[in-house]
Short mmCIF file of C-alpha atoms and ligand atoms in Angstrom, two decimals:
data_model
loop_
_atom_site.label_atom_id
_atom_site.label_comp_id
_atom_site.label_asym_id
_atom_site.label_seq_id
_atom_site.Cartn_x
_atom_site.Cartn_y
_atom_site.Cartn_z
CA UNK A 23 109.68 124.76 127.81
CA UNK A 24 112.07 121.82 127.59
CA UNK A 25 112.76 120.23 124.21
CA UNK A 26 112.28 116.75 125.70
CA UNK A 27 109.15 114.65 125.15
CA UNK A 28 107.07 113.92 128.28
CA UNK A 29 104.27 111.41 128.90
CA UNK A 30 100.71 112.35 129.87
CA UNK A 31 98.67 110.41 132.46
CA UNK A 32 97.52 107.93 129.77
CA UNK A 33 101.09 107.20 128.61
CA UNK A 34 100.66 109.36 125.47
CA UNK A 35 103.44 111.62 124.19
CA UNK A 36 103.54 115.33 125.01
CA UNK A 37 105.74 116.71 122.25
CA UNK A 38 107.31 120.19 122.36
CA UNK A 39 107.17 122.29 119.17
CA UNK A 40 110.96 122.54 119.21
CA UNK A 41 112.22 118.99 119.31
CA UNK A 42 115.66 117.38 119.40
CA UNK A 43 115.78 113.80 118.14
CA UNK A 44 118.87 111.62 118.71
CA UNK A 45 120.09 109.87 115.57
CA UNK A 46 122.53 106.98 115.19
CA UNK A 47 123.61 107.49 111.59
CA UNK A 48 124.79 103.89 111.27
CA UNK A 49 127.33 101.91 109.29
CA UNK A 50 127.75 101.11 105.60
CA UNK A 51 125.29 103.21 103.59
CA UNK A 52 124.07 104.89 106.80
CA UNK A 53 125.95 108.20 106.26
CA UNK A 54 124.87 108.36 102.57
CA UNK A 55 121.16 107.92 103.30
CA UNK A 56 121.24 110.18 106.37
CA UNK A 57 122.76 113.06 104.37
CA UNK A 58 119.82 112.73 101.95
CA UNK A 59 117.13 112.33 104.62
CA UNK A 60 118.08 114.96 107.22
CA UNK A 61 117.25 118.15 105.26
CA UNK A 62 113.91 116.71 104.14
CA UNK A 63 112.74 115.90 107.67
CA UNK A 64 113.88 119.27 109.01
CA UNK A 65 112.20 121.18 106.18
CA UNK A 66 108.93 119.22 106.53
CA UNK A 67 108.79 120.02 110.25
CA UNK A 68 109.62 123.68 109.67
CA UNK A 69 106.94 124.09 106.98
CA UNK A 70 104.33 122.77 109.41
CA UNK A 71 105.36 125.29 112.08
CA UNK A 72 107.65 123.01 114.12
CA UNK A 73 111.37 122.91 114.70
CA UNK A 74 113.26 119.64 114.45
CA UNK A 75 116.97 119.19 115.07
CA UNK A 76 119.05 116.07 115.38
CA UNK A 77 121.63 115.03 117.94
CA UNK A 78 124.08 112.51 116.48
CA UNK A 79 124.96 109.72 118.91
CA UNK A 80 127.65 107.07 118.39
CA UNK A 81 126.71 103.48 117.56
CA UNK A 82 128.28 100.76 115.39
CA UNK A 83 131.70 100.83 113.75
CA UNK A 84 132.13 104.59 114.16
CA UNK A 85 131.42 104.26 117.90
CA UNK A 86 134.08 101.56 118.20
CA UNK A 87 136.58 103.98 116.61
CA UNK A 88 135.49 106.98 118.71
CA UNK A 89 134.70 105.55 122.11
CA UNK A 90 135.81 101.91 121.96
CA UNK A 91 132.31 100.38 122.20
CA UNK A 92 129.76 99.61 119.45
CA UNK A 93 126.88 100.57 121.72
CA UNK A 94 127.96 103.05 124.43
CA UNK A 95 125.77 103.36 127.53
CA UNK A 96 125.49 107.10 126.82
CA UNK A 97 123.80 106.34 123.48
CA UNK A 98 121.20 104.14 125.17
CA UNK A 99 120.68 106.75 127.90
CA UNK A 100 120.17 109.46 125.26
CA UNK A 101 117.61 107.27 123.45
CA UNK A 102 115.76 106.79 126.76
CA UNK A 103 115.88 110.47 127.76
CA UNK A 104 114.57 111.70 124.41
CA UNK A 105 111.97 108.89 124.05
CA UNK A 106 111.83 109.10 120.23
CA UNK A 107 114.97 108.43 118.16
CA UNK A 108 116.07 107.54 114.66
CA UNK A 109 118.70 105.11 113.46
CA UNK A 110 120.37 104.00 110.29
CA UNK A 111 121.58 100.44 109.68
CA UNK A 112 124.12 98.91 112.03
CA UNK A 113 126.48 96.10 111.12
CA UNK A 114 127.44 93.64 113.81
CA UNK A 115 131.22 93.93 114.41
CA UNK A 116 132.89 90.59 113.71
CA UNK A 117 134.41 89.25 116.94
CA UNK A 118 132.47 91.76 119.06
CA UNK A 119 130.75 90.66 122.24
CA UNK A 120 127.26 91.42 120.91
CA UNK A 121 125.36 89.10 118.58
CA UNK A 122 123.56 91.99 116.92
CA UNK A 123 123.53 95.67 117.85
CA UNK A 124 119.94 95.96 116.66
CA UNK A 125 118.83 93.10 118.88
CA UNK A 126 120.83 94.63 121.76
CA UNK A 127 119.14 98.05 121.34
CA UNK A 128 115.69 96.42 121.24
CA UNK A 129 116.46 94.39 124.34
CA UNK A 130 118.13 97.16 126.36
CA UNK A 131 115.27 99.60 125.73
CA UNK A 132 112.60 96.88 125.85
CA UNK A 133 111.36 97.90 122.40
CA UNK A 134 109.08 94.90 122.19
CA UNK A 135 107.31 95.61 118.91
CA UNK A 136 108.84 95.96 115.47
CA UNK A 137 106.25 97.84 113.44
CA UNK A 138 106.40 97.93 109.65
CA UNK A 139 103.72 99.74 107.64
CA UNK A 140 103.66 98.32 104.12
CA UNK A 141 101.82 100.55 101.68
CA UNK A 142 102.64 101.01 98.04
CA UNK A 143 103.46 104.53 96.85
CA UNK A 144 102.07 105.15 93.36
CA UNK A 145 104.82 105.11 90.76
CA UNK A 146 107.13 102.70 92.59
CA UNK A 147 107.95 99.63 90.52
CA UNK A 148 106.70 96.38 92.02
CA UNK A 149 107.00 92.69 91.15
CA UNK A 150 103.25 92.16 91.73
CA UNK A 151 100.41 93.08 89.37
CA UNK A 152 98.30 95.10 91.82
CA UNK A 153 100.55 96.62 94.48
CA UNK A 154 97.82 99.18 95.28
CA UNK A 155 95.99 96.37 97.14
CA UNK A 156 98.82 96.12 99.69
CA UNK A 157 98.16 98.21 102.80
CA UNK A 158 99.17 96.26 105.88
CA UNK A 159 100.95 97.04 109.12
CA UNK A 160 103.06 94.28 110.62
CA UNK A 161 103.50 94.03 114.41
CA UNK A 162 106.38 91.66 115.13
CA UNK A 163 107.28 90.58 118.66
CA UNK A 164 110.87 91.72 119.19
CA UNK A 165 112.20 90.15 122.37
CA UNK A 166 111.38 86.42 122.44
CA UNK A 167 111.24 83.35 120.20
CA UNK A 168 114.35 81.86 118.61
CA UNK A 169 115.85 85.38 118.55
CA UNK A 170 116.25 85.41 122.35
CA UNK A 171 119.93 84.50 121.87
CA UNK A 172 119.62 81.21 123.77
CA UNK A 173 121.64 78.84 121.61
CA UNK A 174 124.85 76.89 122.03
CA UNK A 175 127.31 75.38 119.55
CA UNK A 176 127.48 71.69 118.70
CA UNK A 177 129.73 69.83 121.15
CA UNK A 178 129.76 72.64 123.74
CA UNK A 179 129.27 71.67 127.41
CA UNK A 180 126.02 73.71 127.43
CA UNK A 181 124.60 71.88 124.41
CA UNK A 182 125.68 68.49 125.73
CA UNK A 183 124.25 69.35 129.15
CA UNK A 184 120.89 70.28 127.63
CA UNK A 185 120.85 67.16 125.48
CA UNK A 186 121.53 65.08 128.60
CA UNK A 187 118.76 66.86 130.54
CA UNK A 188 116.27 66.31 127.73
CA UNK A 189 117.24 62.63 127.52
CA UNK A 190 117.28 61.89 131.27
CA UNK A 191 114.51 64.13 132.59
CA UNK A 192 112.14 64.67 129.68
CA UNK A 193 112.65 61.25 128.08
CA UNK A 194 113.06 62.80 124.66
CA UNK A 195 115.80 62.42 122.07
CA UNK A 196 118.11 64.99 120.51
CA UNK A 197 120.85 63.65 118.25
CA UNK A 198 124.12 63.71 120.24
CA UNK A 199 126.54 66.39 119.05
CA UNK A 200 123.72 68.71 117.89
CA UNK A 201 123.79 72.48 118.26
CA UNK A 202 120.86 73.43 120.48
CA UNK A 203 118.68 76.54 120.80
CA UNK A 204 115.64 77.48 122.88
CA UNK A 205 112.43 79.16 121.74
CA UNK A 206 110.92 80.98 124.72
CA UNK A 207 107.49 82.57 124.19
CA UNK A 208 105.52 83.95 127.11
CA UNK A 209 101.95 85.00 127.82
CA UNK A 210 103.29 88.41 128.92
CA UNK A 211 105.36 88.96 125.76
CA UNK A 212 102.63 87.74 123.42
CA UNK A 213 99.82 89.70 125.04
CA UNK A 214 101.63 93.05 125.19
CA UNK A 215 102.45 92.77 121.48
CA UNK A 216 98.88 91.80 120.53
CA UNK A 217 97.51 94.59 122.76
CA UNK A 218 99.60 97.17 120.91
CA UNK A 219 98.37 95.81 117.58
CA UNK A 220 94.72 95.72 118.73
CA UNK A 221 94.90 99.30 120.03
CA UNK A 222 96.42 100.47 116.75
CA UNK A 223 93.94 98.56 114.56
CA UNK A 224 90.98 99.94 116.54
CA UNK A 225 92.32 103.50 116.48
CA UNK A 226 93.03 103.34 112.75
CA UNK A 227 89.65 101.69 112.07
CA UNK A 228 91.13 98.70 110.25
CA UNK A 229 88.62 95.98 109.38
CA UNK A 230 90.76 93.16 110.78
CA UNK A 231 93.80 92.11 112.75
CA UNK A 232 95.32 88.73 111.87
CA UNK A 233 97.39 86.64 114.30
CA UNK A 234 100.03 84.79 112.24
CA UNK A 235 101.54 81.67 113.82
CA UNK A 236 102.78 78.09 113.35
CA UNK A 237 100.68 76.70 116.19
CA UNK A 238 99.78 73.63 114.13
CA UNK A 239 103.37 72.38 114.57
CA UNK A 240 104.72 74.28 117.60
CA UNK A 241 101.67 73.79 119.83
CA UNK A 242 102.80 75.49 123.01
CA UNK A 243 105.02 78.33 121.77
CA UNK A 244 103.36 79.52 118.54
CA UNK A 245 100.09 77.90 119.65
CA UNK A 246 100.44 79.82 122.91
CA UNK A 247 100.83 83.09 121.00
CA UNK A 248 97.53 82.42 119.21
CA UNK A 249 95.67 81.31 122.36
CA UNK A 250 96.93 84.26 124.45
CA UNK A 251 96.16 86.72 121.66
CA UNK A 252 92.61 85.41 121.32
CA UNK A 253 92.10 85.38 125.07
CA UNK A 254 93.22 89.01 125.34
CA UNK A 255 90.83 90.06 122.57
CA UNK A 256 87.90 88.20 124.11
CA UNK A 257 88.49 89.32 127.69
CA UNK A 258 89.73 92.91 127.34
CA UNK A 259 88.14 93.95 124.04
CA UNK A 260 84.72 92.28 124.22
CA UNK A 261 82.20 94.29 122.21
CA UNK A 262 84.89 95.94 120.10
CA UNK A 263 86.60 92.85 118.64
CA UNK A 264 84.97 89.71 117.23
CA UNK A 265 86.45 86.36 116.16
CA UNK A 266 86.27 85.78 112.40
CA UNK A 267 84.00 82.72 112.82
CA UNK A 268 81.45 84.85 114.69
CA UNK A 269 81.60 87.94 112.49
CA UNK A 270 78.44 89.10 110.73
CA UNK A 271 78.46 89.91 106.99
CA UNK A 272 78.10 93.63 107.78
CA UNK A 273 80.47 93.51 110.76
CA UNK A 274 81.50 96.85 112.23
CA UNK A 275 83.66 95.47 115.05
CA UNK A 276 87.34 94.69 114.46
CA UNK A 277 87.56 91.11 113.13
CA UNK A 278 90.27 88.98 114.75
CA UNK A 279 91.55 86.51 112.14
CA UNK A 280 94.28 83.92 112.48
CA UNK A 281 96.38 82.30 109.78
CA UNK A 282 99.12 79.70 109.79
CA UNK A 283 102.31 81.43 108.67
CA UNK A 284 102.94 79.49 105.44
CA UNK A 285 99.37 80.16 104.29
CA UNK A 286 99.84 83.84 105.25
CA UNK A 287 102.78 84.15 102.85
CA UNK A 288 100.45 82.98 100.06
CA UNK A 289 97.57 85.18 101.22
CA UNK A 290 99.71 88.33 101.12
CA UNK A 291 100.22 87.66 97.42
CA UNK A 292 96.81 86.30 96.43
CA UNK A 293 94.39 88.29 98.65
CA UNK A 294 96.35 91.22 100.13
CA UNK A 295 93.31 93.50 100.41
CA UNK A 296 91.71 91.15 102.97
CA UNK A 297 94.38 92.00 105.56
CA UNK A 298 94.87 95.34 107.32
CA UNK A 299 97.10 94.51 110.28
CA UNK A 300 99.13 91.44 111.21
CA UNK A 301 100.59 90.47 114.61
CA UNK A 302 103.11 87.67 114.93
CA UNK A 303 106.08 86.20 116.78
CA UNK A 304 109.64 87.23 116.03
CA UNK A 305 110.87 84.84 113.34
CA UNK A 306 107.64 84.82 111.30
CA UNK A 307 107.71 88.62 111.46
CA UNK A 308 111.28 88.88 110.25
CA UNK A 309 110.54 86.84 107.13
CA UNK A 310 107.11 88.28 106.38
CA UNK A 311 108.31 91.89 106.76
CA UNK A 312 110.84 91.60 103.95
CA UNK A 313 108.46 89.53 101.81
CA UNK A 314 105.85 92.28 102.05
CA UNK A 315 108.47 94.99 101.49
CA UNK A 316 109.29 93.32 98.16
CA UNK A 317 105.69 93.87 97.01
CA UNK A 318 106.01 97.64 97.33
CA UNK A 319 109.44 97.92 95.69
CA UNK A 320 111.91 96.34 98.13
CA UNK A 321 113.84 97.04 101.30
CA UNK A 322 114.96 100.42 100.00
CA UNK A 323 111.42 101.84 100.39
CA UNK A 324 110.11 100.09 103.53
CA UNK A 325 109.87 102.15 106.74
CA UNK A 326 110.00 100.71 110.24
CA UNK A 327 109.99 101.40 113.96
CA UNK A 328 110.75 99.59 117.19
CA UNK A 329 108.25 100.54 119.86
CA UNK A 330 108.15 100.04 123.63
CA UNK A 331 106.04 101.70 126.28
CA UNK A 332 106.81 105.43 125.93
CA UNK A 333 109.94 104.75 123.84
CA UNK A 334 110.47 104.44 120.09
CA UNK A 335 113.39 104.03 117.71
CA UNK A 336 112.52 104.54 114.05
CA UNK A 337 114.82 102.88 111.52
CA UNK A 338 115.51 102.09 107.91
CA UNK A 339 114.52 98.44 107.64
CA UNK A 340 117.45 97.36 105.48
CA UNK A 341 120.99 96.58 106.63
CA UNK A 342 124.28 98.32 105.91
CA UNK A 343 124.28 97.24 102.22
CA UNK A 344 128.12 97.23 102.34
CA UNK A 345 128.55 96.94 98.57
CA UNK A 346 127.04 100.43 98.15
CA UNK A 347 128.68 102.08 101.20
CA UNK A 348 130.12 105.54 100.52
CA UNK A 349 129.18 105.39 96.82
CA UNK A 350 126.14 107.69 96.92
CA UNK A 351 124.06 104.93 95.27
CA UNK A 352 121.78 103.54 97.99
CA UNK A 353 118.10 104.33 98.16
CA UNK A 354 117.44 106.73 101.08
CA UNK A 355 113.64 106.29 100.82
CA UNK A 356 113.42 103.74 103.64
CA UNK A 357 115.06 106.16 106.07
CA UNK A 358 113.10 109.16 104.72
CA UNK A 359 109.81 107.24 105.09
CA UNK A 360 110.84 105.99 108.55
CA UNK A 361 111.34 109.67 109.38
CA UNK A 362 107.81 110.38 108.10
CA UNK A 363 106.52 107.51 110.25
CA UNK A 364 108.31 109.15 113.20
CA UNK A 365 106.70 112.54 112.43
CA UNK A 366 103.27 110.86 112.41
CA UNK A 367 104.07 109.16 115.74
CA UNK A 368 104.91 112.59 117.18
CA UNK A 369 101.49 113.80 116.06
CA UNK A 370 103.04 116.04 113.36
CA UNK A 371 100.65 114.63 110.77
CA UNK A 372 100.94 117.41 108.19
CA UNK A 373 104.73 117.13 108.13
CA UNK A 374 104.51 113.32 107.83
CA UNK A 375 102.03 113.53 104.95
CA UNK A 376 104.12 116.11 103.10
CA UNK A 377 107.19 113.84 103.22
CA UNK A 378 105.23 110.84 101.96
CA UNK A 379 103.66 112.91 99.20
CA UNK A 380 107.06 114.26 98.12
CA UNK A 381 108.55 110.74 97.91
CA UNK A 382 105.49 109.58 95.95
CA UNK A 383 105.88 112.66 93.71
CA UNK A 384 109.48 111.70 92.89
CA UNK A 385 108.45 108.09 92.16
CA UNK A 386 105.56 109.22 89.97
CA UNK A 387 108.03 111.15 87.80
CA UNK A 388 110.33 108.12 87.52
CA UNK A 389 113.07 109.44 89.82
CA UNK A 390 114.60 106.19 91.08
CA UNK A 391 117.83 105.07 92.73
CA UNK A 392 119.46 101.95 91.31
CA UNK A 393 117.33 99.40 93.19
CA UNK A 394 114.07 100.73 91.74
CA UNK A 395 115.56 101.91 88.44
CA UNK A 396 116.58 98.38 87.49
CA UNK A 397 113.07 97.08 88.23
CA UNK A 398 111.52 99.91 86.22
CA UNK A 399 114.04 99.69 83.36
CA UNK A 400 115.01 103.34 83.76
CA UNK A 401 118.29 105.20 84.39
CA UNK A 402 119.21 105.57 88.06
CA UNK A 403 119.85 108.77 90.02
CA UNK A 404 122.26 108.94 92.95
CA UNK A 405 121.23 108.78 96.59
CA UNK A 406 121.86 112.51 97.04
CA UNK A 407 120.00 113.40 93.80
CA UNK A 408 116.98 111.42 94.99
CA UNK A 409 117.11 113.34 98.28
CA UNK A 410 117.20 116.66 96.40
CA UNK A 411 114.27 115.54 94.20
CA UNK A 412 112.18 114.80 97.30
CA UNK A 413 113.16 118.11 98.92
CA UNK A 414 112.13 120.03 95.77
CA UNK A 415 108.71 118.34 95.83
CA UNK A 416 108.03 119.03 99.50
CA UNK A 417 104.88 121.14 99.87
P1 LIG B 511 121.22 94.54 103.57
O1 LIG B 511 122.31 95.40 104.08
O2 LIG B 511 119.82 94.97 103.83
O3 LIG B 511 121.43 94.40 102.01
C1 LIG B 511 120.86 93.37 101.26
C2 LIG B 511 120.59 93.85 99.86
O4 LIG B 511 119.40 94.66 99.87
C3 LIG B 511 121.65 94.75 99.24
O5 LIG B 511 122.73 94.02 98.74
C4 LIG B 511 120.81 95.44 98.20
O6 LIG B 511 120.41 94.53 97.17
C5 LIG B 511 119.53 95.72 98.95
N1 LIG B 511 119.52 96.98 99.70
C6 LIG B 511 119.48 97.14 101.05
N2 LIG B 511 119.41 98.42 101.36
C7 LIG B 511 119.38 99.12 100.21
C8 LIG B 511 119.29 100.50 99.90
N3 LIG B 511 119.17 101.45 100.84
N4 LIG B 511 119.30 100.86 98.59
C9 LIG B 511 119.39 99.94 97.64
N5 LIG B 511 119.47 98.61 97.87
C10 LIG B 511 119.46 98.20 99.14
O7 LIG B 511 121.37 93.04 104.17
P2 LIG B 511 122.67 92.13 104.43
O8 LIG B 511 123.62 92.28 103.28
O9 LIG B 511 122.08 90.81 104.73
O10 LIG B 511 123.30 92.69 105.77
C11 LIG B 511 124.47 93.56 105.80
C12 LIG B 511 124.74 93.98 107.26
O11 LIG B 511 123.61 94.73 107.75
C13 LIG B 511 124.93 92.82 108.27
O12 LIG B 511 125.98 93.18 109.16
C14 LIG B 511 123.62 92.75 109.02
O13 LIG B 511 123.79 92.29 110.34
C15 LIG B 511 123.20 94.22 109.02
N6 LIG B 511 121.73 94.42 109.12
C16 LIG B 511 121.35 95.48 109.89
C17 LIG B 511 119.99 95.79 109.97
C18 LIG B 511 119.57 96.96 110.80
O14 LIG B 511 120.42 97.77 111.17
N7 LIG B 511 118.30 97.12 111.12
C19 LIG B 511 119.04 95.01 109.28
C20 LIG B 511 119.49 93.96 108.47
C21 LIG B 511 120.85 93.68 108.40
P3 LIG B 511 121.15 94.26 95.79
O15 LIG B 511 122.43 93.55 96.16
O16 LIG B 511 120.17 93.37 95.10
O17 LIG B 511 121.38 95.57 95.12
#
């Protein structure tokens, strides 16, 4: 039996009991949080009768030093071959050819959905009064929108050329000398993201999925996202999904809601329990993900994944936090919980649950790294001590 994941005829994962997962440890605090997370994930797998080992692959600053490239082809090939991988935070090398390594990985592997489950773990300090009401999963489109990398500096020939085209052909005005960017959003990109979210919400028996957009202002891009999402639900999910306006009081079908993004920011604070899953374009998703992470304690505790068809890269949602790099101070919980999310994705549910329960157990006893300790008004433990505390509490 190979230790590589295969796909069944429905595109589902066939996972061997002895699995090797590639890991890009990352820059900044990456090595600190990985040292804390690795033994926990291995032990959780082992205690549920599986074997998990990790294959470190170069990416980021360390890859530049070792092989002269921040994102070697071999790393991308290894991610593809193994199908499920893990990564720490990556800084974008100043002066490098890539805008962002994270964006490059998502694009190269066509990881079109950034998925962030946001659920409060009892004991974690939170800036809101009732964090237990927060239980949402965000599906953010990863490949389009203003993050497509289509922008040009003020005064450049490209920007001036576009301004001239808009003036002469489209009879519209852009102030001369402006920097210019494009916001592409397609029916294909929008529908595949909404389909993934619908499938997940139906499988997990969530009461609703909400499409979050700014279609009131950006009629054809963000408005397109809403229209295509609704069309998909009505055409391909008839009988299983119902628009909010047509839902009955005792509705058992999945309710498709839609909210304008600025209102959604308010709703997540005022009525979080009315939302179970959210799907949205790239920029809205970037902002809303961190806003929701704050409600459950901050970036240090928020897990995430980038999903494509048959491929997944799980990652700590925060960046390299350079001010804490190499100091054994960062919170490893985001990476540990991303690892638990990965275990659940593999179908290793017992292992995933045991990791989450062990993190919650540490929080419940007030074991916090500095980010949570200062919110809770308690003394902080180191990154490695938090890792040991979670390992000790693993069932
Ligand atoms: P960041 O690295 O996420 O750090 C922002 C702040 O969040 C930190 O200063 C710290 O807050 C807190 N924080 C983040 N991770 C933490 C942890 N594990 N434990 C405790 N506190 C944590 O964001 P940034 O400073 O904007 O970005 C730095 C670099 O990371 C950039 O090169 C950026 O491109 C990259 N980045 C990478 C990813 C990724 O790999 N997915 C994501 C975002 C950014 P306090 O200062 O309040 O303590």
